[in-house]
Amino acid sequence: NKSRRMQLKAFACLLGLLLLLLLLLGRLLLLFPAGESEEEIPVEPVHEPVIRELVNIWIMEVTGEGLKVFEDGEEHFYPFAEGAVMSGAEREQVADVRLADEAVIRVHSKTEKKSGRVLSASGEGIEIEGLGKLPLSEQAKGYRLYGVLDMCGWADVPIGYDFADFVVEEGEICGILLARKEAMDNIRVLLKTSDYGGLYHEALEITCDGEFCLEYGEGEETVREIYDGGTVCRLDRKSHAFEAGRVRIRPLALTEKLKLLNVARSQGTPAYRGSLELTLAEEGILAVNEVPLEEYLYAVVPSEMPTSYPEEALKAQAICARTYAYQNMLRAGYPEYGAHVDDSSGFQVYNNILEQERTTTAVKETDGLLLYAGEDGELAQTYYYSTSCGAGTDGSVWGTSAAGLEYLKAKSISRENGALPKDLEKEENFRKFILDVRKEDYESSESWYRWTVIVEKLDPEHMLSQLQSRYRANPDNILTLNEEGEYVSAPVRSLGKILDMEITGRGPGGIARELTIVSEENTIRVLTEHNIRCILNDGKTKVLRQDGSEVSAPSLLPSAFLVMDLVREDGAVTGYVLHGGGFGHGAGLSQNGARHMAEEGKTAEEILTFFYEGCQLKGEGDALEIH
C-alpha cells in the first residue's frame, strides 16, 4: 500500500545517507591516519630571538654595517639589526649594547666622565682629589687604552696621578679608562709606627726647621695654617682638621724636611722630604709621605745596603731599588690607603738610616736607570737578599710558578761562574754541599755564609703556635694528613709529642721547601721556605755564625738552605741541630755577593746581569751605560 511504499522510500533514503557518511568517513581516515587529530598537525613555530646584554662594553668602531667592540679582552663585530636604536653611538666610548640573535638592536652610550688625581682605590670605590670617593659599580669594567688595548681593573689605576678617566652613571663609576702612560716621578710611602709596629698612629707630632703649611678642605673652602720653623704641630683623632677629610702638610721650602718627633727609627727622629698626607680612620691616623722617587731612593739605599760597600755595588743596589719601587708605583701595594709601598722590609726599608753622601751619589749616577727583562719591555722583578750560601734559587722560591721570572736562576755564586753541583735537590748531595766551605764562592768569608742552630729542647707547644700562626697567614701551605691518606688544608688543633721531622722536598739550588712533621696527634706538611724558617725557629736559640759570633733570631731562621739532624729520646724528638748557610730567600741579587764582585772589579751592570740573566738596563729609551 501507499504507506508501505513511503516507509520503503524513507528507509532507502536513510541507507543512502549512511552510505554517504561511510564514504566521507573513509575519506577522512585517508587524510588523517589513526592516532592523529587535526590538532596534531605540525605548526610552524614562532621565532623567539636570543637576547644578550653587553654591559659597559668598549666600542672600538662604528660603521654603517655594525659595531666593532672590545669584549672581555677580545675584539668582536656585531651587525646592526633592522630598526636598531643607536642613541648617539660613537667610537671609543663605554656603552651598554643589546643583541638579538647576535645583531645590535640597541646602544646606550655613557658619556659622563670624571677625572683628577687618584688618592685611593679599592673594590668599593675610587677617591679623586676634589671629588671625593665615587662608588664602583658591581659591573664596572676597565680598559687600558694606550699601547695594546687590554682590560684592567681598579687595582691598575695609578695612585697619586691623573692618568685615568672614569665613566660615571647614576653617581657610580661604571668604566675605568687608563688613558695614557707617562713617567711617574713621585712615590707615596705609607709610614708605619715606631719600630714598624703597625699602620695606624694614635697621634703625630710634626715639625720642620723652616716654615711649614698645614692644609685641609677642598676648593674655596681650603684652610691653610702656616707654622714657624721649630714649632710642633700635634694631630690626634680629635683634631678639628680631620673634619674636612685629608690633611696635607708640606714645607714652604722644597729643600726642607718634615720631622716626625714621636716615630722611632734606627737613625733617631726621622725626617722626610716631600709632603705628608694624613687620613683619619677608625683604627687611627694613616700617614703617607709623597716624595720624588729619586729622593725616596736617597733614604732607601743606605737603609738596605751599608754605605761602606764599593761604589759599583751601591749603584747596583740603587738600580734594584728603583726598579722595585717603580713596579709598585705601576701597581700600588696599598691602593686602598693611597700608597704605593710602606717603609718597612715588607717592601723596602725607607729612612731607617740617615741619608749618606756615597749612597746619594750612587742614586744620582744611575738616575732613571731601570732593569728590564727580555724584549717585551717588562720591568724585571728585582728581588734581593743579604748573603748567599754559594748557591741561589729561582723564582719558584715563594711556592708559585716561576713563569715570567726566567731571569732568576738557581746558580753558583762563585768566581768560577759555573753550574751548581749536580742534583742539589737530593738530600745527600745538598748535605755534602752545605757542610763544605768552597773558597771559590764570593761570600765564603762572610759570617752568614755558614751557620748552626742547636735547639737543645724542642717545645711542641711553641711549634704548634707557629703552625697555627702560619696557617692563619696562608692555609694552603700548612697541610694535614687525613684518614684517606691525603694532605689537605686544615687547622692544626694539637700536636702532642713530636715523633719525627724531615725535609721532604727541596727546590732549585737545594733550598728546603717542604718539611714533614709527624706527631702523636697529626702529620703536618709545611710548604715554602718562609714557613719552614718560621716553624723551625724556636724563638730562643741563638744562631752561631761561622766566625764564632752568636746572633738572636726571634722570629725567622737566616735562610732555608739547611739540613737537619734530630735528637731523640724514648721514641720522641727532643731537639735538633740545623746546619745552614746564607741569609735571606736566595732569589735575585745577593748584596754581599755584589759587594765582593765589586771589590774584584765588576761593574754595576756586570753584577746585575750576573744575578738577573738576560736583563737590560734602560733609561728613557734605549739601553744606557752607567756613568
XYZ file of C-alpha atoms in Angstrom:
627
model
C 0.000 0.000 0.000
C 0.868 3.631 -0.209
C 2.009 3.831 3.433
C 4.269 0.864 2.955
C 5.871 2.401 -0.133
C 6.555 5.608 1.732
C 8.351 3.703 4.525
C 10.483 1.856 1.976
C 11.453 5.136 0.274
C 12.366 6.653 3.661
C 14.437 3.612 4.512
C 16.215 3.790 1.157
C 16.999 7.473 1.707
C 18.374 6.655 5.161
C 20.572 3.921 3.701
C 21.837 6.391 1.126
C 22.686 8.893 3.778
C 24.520 6.248 5.798
C 26.439 5.230 2.679
C 27.434 8.837 2.067
C 28.556 9.144 5.700
C 30.637 5.966 5.383
C 32.253 7.264 2.212
C 33.007 10.585 3.924
C 34.438 8.793 6.975
C 36.686 6.718 4.741
C 37.919 9.863 3.059
C 38.694 11.409 6.431
C 40.581 8.292 7.565
C 42.755 8.557 4.472
C 43.506 12.191 5.245
C 44.049 11.644 8.967
C 45.638 8.256 9.791
C 44.720 6.557 13.036
C 46.274 8.134 16.171
C 46.321 11.649 14.735
C 43.887 14.504 15.014
C 43.502 17.810 13.342
C 45.082 19.493 16.385
C 48.253 17.393 15.933
C 49.087 18.824 12.541
C 52.654 20.322 12.845
C 52.563 24.098 13.151
C 55.489 26.284 12.112
C 56.927 27.670 15.496
C 57.119 31.401 16.133
C 60.846 32.518 16.319
C 61.947 33.786 19.738
C 65.158 35.831 19.309
C 68.032 35.207 21.740
C 68.640 38.414 23.702
C 72.077 39.181 25.147
C 73.232 42.264 27.061
C 76.782 43.602 26.817
C 77.239 45.845 29.854
C 79.861 48.619 29.963
C 81.442 47.422 26.735
C 84.108 49.431 24.889
C 83.068 50.500 21.384
C 86.110 50.463 19.132
C 84.478 51.477 15.841
C 81.018 52.313 14.405
C 80.377 51.577 10.713
C 77.291 51.562 8.520
C 77.061 47.814 8.994
C 77.600 47.436 12.733
C 79.804 47.811 15.813
C 83.345 46.658 16.496
C 83.680 46.197 20.274
C 86.237 45.026 22.830
C 84.563 42.386 24.972
C 86.325 40.606 27.858
C 89.736 41.014 26.229
C 88.670 40.091 22.679
C 87.551 42.036 19.604
C 84.118 41.241 18.122
C 81.960 42.640 15.336
C 78.166 42.721 15.638
C 75.973 43.818 12.687
C 73.056 46.194 13.120
C 69.587 44.648 13.157
C 66.834 46.375 11.187
C 65.492 49.302 13.206
C 68.391 49.323 15.726
C 68.329 52.213 18.242
C 71.751 53.870 18.333
C 71.250 56.621 20.953
C 74.320 58.571 19.802
C 76.673 55.601 19.463
C 80.205 56.698 18.665
C 83.617 55.079 18.611
C 85.881 54.996 21.687
C 83.271 55.123 24.407
C 81.669 52.892 27.033
C 78.143 51.689 26.313
C 75.529 49.067 27.039
C 74.687 47.074 23.899
C 71.649 44.822 23.474
C 71.882 41.992 20.946
C 69.126 39.925 19.373
C 70.464 36.821 17.651
C 73.926 38.459 17.847
C 72.744 41.550 15.959
C 72.690 45.013 17.565
C 69.182 46.285 18.352
C 70.032 48.968 20.913
C 73.059 51.013 22.039
C 73.052 53.113 25.199
C 76.141 55.317 25.314
C 77.634 56.566 28.587
C 79.285 59.916 28.104
C 79.655 61.441 31.582
C 83.304 61.312 32.671
C 85.229 62.407 35.740
C 88.973 62.778 36.091
C 91.549 64.007 38.557
C 94.409 62.854 40.736
C 93.553 59.496 42.317
C 94.094 59.470 46.078
C 92.979 55.907 46.837
C 91.270 52.962 45.165
C 89.538 49.787 46.273
C 86.753 47.457 45.193
C 84.291 49.802 46.874
C 85.264 53.000 45.103
C 87.881 55.426 43.872
C 88.782 58.643 45.655
C 89.538 61.539 43.325
C 91.064 64.770 44.539
C 88.378 67.459 44.735
C 85.550 64.994 44.002
C 85.680 62.677 47.000
C 85.110 58.942 46.830
C 82.981 57.709 43.919
C 81.458 54.232 44.406
C 82.357 51.482 41.949
C 79.505 49.754 40.115
C 79.296 45.978 40.526
C 79.528 45.638 36.731
C 82.268 48.227 36.234
C 84.866 47.385 33.614
C 88.270 48.876 32.897
C 90.172 49.380 29.650
C 93.844 50.168 29.087
C 93.782 52.399 26.018
C 97.487 53.090 25.499
C 99.768 50.605 23.755
C 97.854 47.394 23.038
C 94.184 47.652 24.043
C 93.590 45.472 27.092
C 91.350 45.006 30.108
C 92.285 46.442 33.500
C 90.795 46.870 36.968
C 90.692 49.328 39.831
C 93.995 47.953 41.199
C 95.725 49.092 37.987
C 94.773 52.748 38.456
C 97.956 54.768 39.195
C 97.730 56.172 42.724
C 98.693 59.829 43.043
C 98.292 60.538 39.311
C 95.577 61.696 36.891
C 96.255 59.218 34.094
C 92.686 57.830 34.033
C 89.158 58.915 33.134
C 86.189 57.459 34.999
C 82.862 56.925 33.219
C 80.014 57.673 35.622
C 76.323 56.765 35.508
C 73.827 57.451 38.297
C 76.681 58.506 40.575
C 78.653 55.256 40.193
C 81.833 54.521 38.250
C 80.914 52.063 35.516
C 84.038 52.386 33.388
C 87.747 52.923 34.045
C 89.778 54.269 31.135
C 93.545 54.238 31.570
C 94.135 56.941 29.013
C 97.886 57.408 28.949
C 101.222 56.199 30.255
C 103.648 58.831 31.406
C 106.713 58.967 33.604
C 105.811 58.690 37.265
C 108.069 60.886 39.347
C 106.557 60.694 42.835
C 106.145 57.687 45.099
C 103.693 57.519 48.008
C 105.004 55.733 51.105
C 102.804 54.584 53.996
C 104.762 55.393 57.176
C 104.461 52.800 59.926
C 104.527 53.455 63.641
C 107.654 53.249 65.807
C 109.815 50.227 65.047
C 107.423 49.401 62.188
C 104.867 48.060 64.661
C 101.707 48.963 62.740
C 99.973 51.174 60.201
C 97.843 53.376 62.461
C 99.163 56.223 64.608
C 97.337 57.415 67.707
C 98.848 60.875 67.257
C 101.583 62.572 65.227
C 103.907 65.351 66.331
C 105.280 67.170 63.298
C 107.845 69.919 62.983
C 110.244 71.409 60.445
C 113.379 73.552 60.643
C 111.746 76.052 58.276
C 108.182 77.235 57.887
C 105.599 74.618 57.000
C 101.946 74.623 55.973
C 99.030 72.531 57.234
C 96.168 72.388 54.739
C 92.712 70.807 54.788
C 89.434 71.171 52.927
C 88.786 71.396 49.186
C 88.350 74.202 46.655
C 87.226 77.551 48.022
C 86.836 76.014 51.482
C 90.523 75.083 51.733
C 92.099 76.199 55.003
C 95.853 76.853 55.248
C 97.678 77.244 58.541
C 101.329 78.381 58.489
C 103.687 77.220 61.268
C 107.029 78.806 62.080
C 110.173 76.688 61.879
C 110.707 74.689 65.067
C 107.005 74.824 66.030
C 105.415 71.470 66.829
C 102.067 70.635 65.228
C 100.256 67.819 67.036
C 97.393 65.945 65.420
C 95.296 63.238 67.062
C 91.899 61.623 66.485
C 90.069 64.680 67.861
C 91.884 67.302 65.775
C 89.376 69.560 64.012
C 91.369 69.456 60.765
C 90.200 65.871 60.101
C 86.579 67.039 59.945
C 87.270 68.182 56.374
C 88.857 64.841 55.352
C 92.501 64.557 54.371
C 95.124 66.768 55.972
C 98.164 67.827 53.923
C 101.435 69.109 55.403
C 104.357 70.474 53.405
C 107.439 72.619 53.985
C 107.317 76.018 52.310
C 110.886 75.495 51.040
C 111.411 72.488 48.772
C 114.714 71.553 50.423
C 113.312 71.402 53.974
C 112.230 68.154 55.637
C 109.303 67.329 57.922
C 110.214 65.577 61.174
C 108.007 63.067 62.993
C 109.003 63.528 66.620
C 107.055 60.588 68.058
C 108.082 57.995 65.449
C 111.227 55.998 66.299
C 113.703 54.713 63.723
C 117.291 53.471 63.976
C 118.577 56.906 62.988
C 116.581 58.514 65.821
C 113.963 61.068 64.753
C 113.178 60.519 61.064
C 112.922 63.487 58.689
C 111.064 63.258 55.400
C 111.452 65.025 52.096
C 108.313 65.916 50.174
C 104.924 66.229 51.870
C 102.756 64.300 54.305
C 99.139 63.340 53.788
C 97.151 62.253 56.856
C 93.831 60.405 56.910
C 91.728 59.560 59.961
C 90.353 56.009 60.031
C 88.537 54.102 62.782
C 91.798 52.422 63.806
C 93.827 55.631 63.942
C 95.737 58.027 61.685
C 97.310 56.888 58.420
C 100.388 58.849 57.313
C 101.531 58.863 53.675
C 104.747 60.547 52.560
C 104.639 61.697 48.927
C 108.186 62.224 47.708
C 110.059 62.278 44.367
C 111.227 58.763 43.511
C 114.898 59.706 43.304
C 114.775 61.419 46.710
C 112.979 58.366 48.130
C 115.958 56.289 46.991
C 118.333 58.584 48.891
C 116.791 57.157 52.073
C 116.264 53.584 50.818
C 119.733 52.629 49.585
C 121.588 53.374 52.889
C 118.804 51.557 54.784
C 119.204 48.465 52.578
C 122.985 48.353 51.968
C 125.889 49.603 54.129
C 127.364 52.789 52.723
C 130.866 51.337 53.167
C 130.260 48.934 50.272
C 132.040 49.600 46.961
C 130.619 52.202 44.605
C 129.568 49.694 41.921
C 127.699 47.579 44.474
C 125.854 50.693 45.689
C 124.950 51.554 42.107
C 123.610 48.033 41.534
C 121.556 48.343 44.718
C 120.210 51.740 43.629
C 119.035 50.320 40.295
C 117.413 47.332 42.003
C 115.666 49.606 44.492
C 114.456 52.000 41.753
C 113.107 49.161 39.598
C 111.388 47.532 42.566
C 109.821 50.850 43.580
C 108.632 51.609 40.070
C 106.950 48.202 39.871
C 104.893 49.171 42.901
C 104.172 52.626 41.530
C 102.618 50.986 38.480
C 100.539 48.695 40.682
C 100.237 50.032 44.213
C 100.767 47.831 47.241
C 98.242 49.811 49.324
C 95.742 51.314 46.846
C 93.010 51.412 49.498
C 95.215 53.705 51.610
C 96.524 55.725 48.679
C 100.097 54.401 48.986
C 102.424 52.517 46.662
C 104.580 50.928 49.398
C 105.195 51.105 53.115
C 108.538 51.963 54.721
C 109.300 48.519 56.208
C 111.113 45.405 54.988
C 107.772 44.218 53.598
C 108.709 46.420 50.626
C 111.991 48.345 51.008
C 113.274 49.806 54.245
C 112.980 53.579 53.942
C 114.522 56.273 56.123
C 115.647 53.890 58.845
C 119.235 55.045 58.309
C 120.253 58.655 57.636
C 120.962 59.673 54.057
C 124.651 59.337 53.177
C 126.754 61.088 50.566
C 128.044 57.859 48.966
C 124.601 56.275 48.526
C 123.070 59.544 47.322
C 125.856 59.747 44.717
C 125.079 56.164 43.611
C 121.428 57.129 43.119
C 122.333 60.274 41.175
C 124.833 58.497 38.943
C 122.218 55.897 37.963
C 119.440 58.478 37.613
C 116.417 56.998 35.835
C 118.018 53.629 35.072
C 115.690 50.639 35.378
C 116.229 46.915 34.800
C 114.090 45.350 32.080
C 113.501 41.681 31.314
C 113.691 40.338 27.769
C 112.433 42.067 24.657
C 108.835 42.667 25.750
C 109.768 45.763 27.747
C 108.555 44.455 31.096
C 110.304 45.639 34.236
C 112.307 42.923 35.969
C 111.305 41.770 39.428
C 114.496 42.874 41.199
C 114.331 40.743 44.331
C 117.410 40.862 46.514
C 118.666 39.442 49.795
C 121.656 39.728 52.119
C 124.018 36.762 51.662
C 124.161 33.532 49.682
C 125.468 30.149 50.777
C 127.299 29.866 47.458
C 124.083 28.968 45.643
C 120.976 30.899 44.629
C 117.499 29.644 43.822
C 114.909 30.618 41.214
C 111.522 32.367 41.150
C 109.648 29.324 42.471
C 111.024 30.030 45.951
C 107.713 31.580 47.066
C 105.728 28.479 46.231
C 104.290 29.853 42.986
C 105.063 29.426 39.322
C 108.371 30.838 38.108
C 106.775 31.744 34.751
C 107.918 35.188 33.693
C 110.866 35.053 36.102
C 113.193 33.058 33.888
C 115.995 35.543 34.559
C 116.027 34.429 38.220
C 118.049 31.238 38.029
C 119.410 28.717 40.504
C 123.125 29.193 40.067
C 126.530 29.019 41.653
C 127.507 32.387 43.124
C 131.214 31.898 42.770
C 134.237 33.184 40.919
C 134.111 30.127 38.692
C 130.711 31.312 37.417
C 129.904 27.710 36.639
C 126.966 25.413 37.148
C 125.809 24.331 40.568
C 126.947 20.988 41.938
C 124.726 18.302 40.461
C 121.296 17.417 41.912
C 121.267 19.660 44.979
C 117.553 18.795 45.290
C 118.705 15.395 46.589
C 119.265 15.344 50.341
C 122.647 13.647 50.347
C 124.027 15.997 47.685
C 122.854 19.140 49.414
C 124.156 17.914 52.791
C 127.610 17.475 51.307
C 127.375 20.955 49.725
C 126.227 22.878 52.808
C 128.716 21.226 55.174
C 131.579 22.255 52.910
C 133.285 25.652 52.588
C 134.159 26.409 48.986
C 136.836 29.089 48.754
C 135.790 29.969 45.205
C 132.389 31.197 46.453
C 132.288 35.003 46.554
C 130.901 35.048 50.094
C 132.880 32.218 51.688
C 134.497 34.700 54.088
C 131.158 36.213 55.211
C 129.940 35.356 58.705
C 126.499 34.355 57.346
C 127.982 32.061 54.686
C 127.670 29.144 57.130
C 125.762 28.975 60.435
C 124.453 26.499 63.001
C 121.390 26.402 65.257
C 121.337 23.893 68.136
C 117.856 23.522 69.655
C 118.557 21.556 72.817
C 114.924 21.239 73.941
C 112.139 21.142 71.377
C 108.970 22.888 72.588
C 105.905 21.254 70.924
C 103.588 23.992 72.208
C 105.694 26.723 70.603
C 105.835 24.726 67.365
C 102.041 24.325 67.474
C 101.635 28.064 67.953
C 103.893 28.732 64.962
C 101.957 26.271 62.805
C 98.668 27.901 63.742
C 100.053 31.348 63.005
C 101.315 30.321 59.583
C 98.031 28.554 58.826
C 96.138 31.771 59.513
C 98.510 33.646 57.222
C 98.351 31.128 54.354
C 96.238 27.996 54.914
C 97.190 26.465 51.562
C 100.778 25.957 52.750
C 100.073 24.151 56.035
C 98.613 20.728 55.212
C 97.387 17.890 57.458
C 97.289 14.183 56.561
C 93.667 12.962 56.689
C 92.216 9.455 57.107
C 92.162 8.938 53.337
C 95.922 9.415 53.190
C 95.707 12.850 51.552
C 97.296 16.104 52.682
C 94.618 18.797 52.984
C 94.474 22.327 54.306
C 93.014 22.145 57.805
C 93.526 23.966 61.130
C 96.150 22.373 63.359
C 94.424 21.777 66.710
C 97.089 19.809 68.561
C 100.440 18.047 68.210
C 101.473 16.209 71.339
C 104.964 14.743 71.240
C 106.973 15.173 68.042
C 107.851 11.731 66.699
C 109.732 12.692 63.545
C 110.716 15.657 61.349
C 112.237 15.591 57.884
C 112.974 17.899 54.957
C 110.920 16.032 52.348
C 111.282 18.429 49.428
C 113.960 20.746 48.061
C 113.831 23.323 45.314
C 116.404 24.506 42.762
C 119.719 25.283 44.447
C 118.845 22.914 47.294
C 116.595 25.268 49.268
C 114.198 23.481 51.625
C 110.598 23.946 50.524
C 108.783 21.036 52.168
C 109.013 19.966 55.815
C 107.068 16.988 57.214
C 106.340 16.847 60.962
C 104.984 13.606 62.468
C 103.431 13.983 65.925
C 101.216 11.935 68.239
C 98.147 13.790 67.018
C 98.848 14.776 63.419
C 101.162 14.552 60.453
C 101.764 18.035 59.070
C 103.369 19.112 55.807
C 104.820 22.651 55.766
C 105.361 24.285 52.366
C 107.554 27.251 51.265
C 110.934 28.345 52.545
C 109.475 31.191 54.610
C 107.131 28.917 56.566
C 109.929 26.423 57.199
C 112.142 29.211 58.570
C 109.313 30.193 60.926
C 108.380 26.703 62.123
C 111.938 25.503 62.837
C 112.804 28.683 64.729
C 112.093 28.215 68.446
C 112.339 31.945 69.199
C 115.018 31.445 71.853
C 118.079 29.708 70.416
C 120.750 31.980 69.004
C 122.355 31.417 65.620
C 126.064 30.559 65.713
C 127.769 32.065 62.664
C 130.934 30.683 61.085
C 133.047 33.483 62.619
C 132.022 32.308 66.111
C 129.559 35.148 66.815
C 126.050 34.470 68.119
C 123.012 36.367 66.840
C 119.416 36.302 68.092
C 116.729 35.162 65.665
C 113.417 35.844 67.430
C 111.073 35.033 64.536
C 112.854 33.623 61.497
C 115.847 31.424 60.690
C 118.510 33.088 58.493
C 117.596 31.002 55.444
C 116.102 27.701 54.288
C 119.377 26.477 52.806
C 119.774 23.995 55.667
C 119.964 20.369 56.737
C 118.556 18.940 59.979
C 119.803 16.338 62.452
C 117.373 15.113 65.130
C 117.987 14.326 68.804
C 115.670 11.555 70.105
C 114.713 10.217 73.492
C 112.178 7.444 74.244
C 110.907 7.474 70.657
C 110.263 11.229 70.548
C 112.217 14.127 69.054
C 113.571 16.216 71.923
C 115.876 18.526 69.986
C 117.526 19.156 66.640
C 120.583 20.701 65.024
C 120.418 22.816 61.875
C 123.422 23.394 59.630
C 122.719 26.139 57.126
C 124.126 28.882 55.003
C 123.238 32.325 53.719
C 120.815 34.986 54.897
C 117.564 35.628 53.032
C 115.308 33.932 50.495
C 118.075 33.323 47.970
C 116.428 34.652 44.780
C 117.844 37.571 42.802
C 120.791 39.721 43.842
C 122.919 38.741 46.818
C 124.046 42.011 48.370
C 127.240 40.611 49.822
C 127.868 38.773 46.583
C 127.591 42.141 44.813
C 129.997 43.631 47.337
C 132.715 41.061 46.666
C 132.178 41.196 42.919
C 132.592 44.993 43.005
C 135.738 44.666 45.118
C 137.149 42.433 42.390
C 136.456 44.962 39.640
C 132.971 44.058 38.405
C 130.779 46.977 37.278
C 127.213 47.528 38.422
C 125.962 46.390 35.029
C 128.046 43.195 35.168
C 126.778 42.492 38.678
C 123.138 42.955 37.660
C 123.361 40.842 34.517
C 125.037 38.100 36.561
C 122.148 37.888 39.026
C 119.374 38.730 36.518
C 120.403 36.828 33.390
C 119.315 38.328 30.092
C 118.056 41.599 31.609
C 118.975 45.025 30.273
C 119.481 48.464 31.760
C 117.398 51.189 30.173
C 116.643 54.809 30.823
C 114.083 56.881 28.951
C 114.667 54.975 25.739
C 117.455 52.686 24.645
C 119.813 50.779 26.903
C 122.239 53.124 28.618
C 125.591 52.620 30.195
C 126.120 53.663 33.784
C 128.355 56.722 34.236
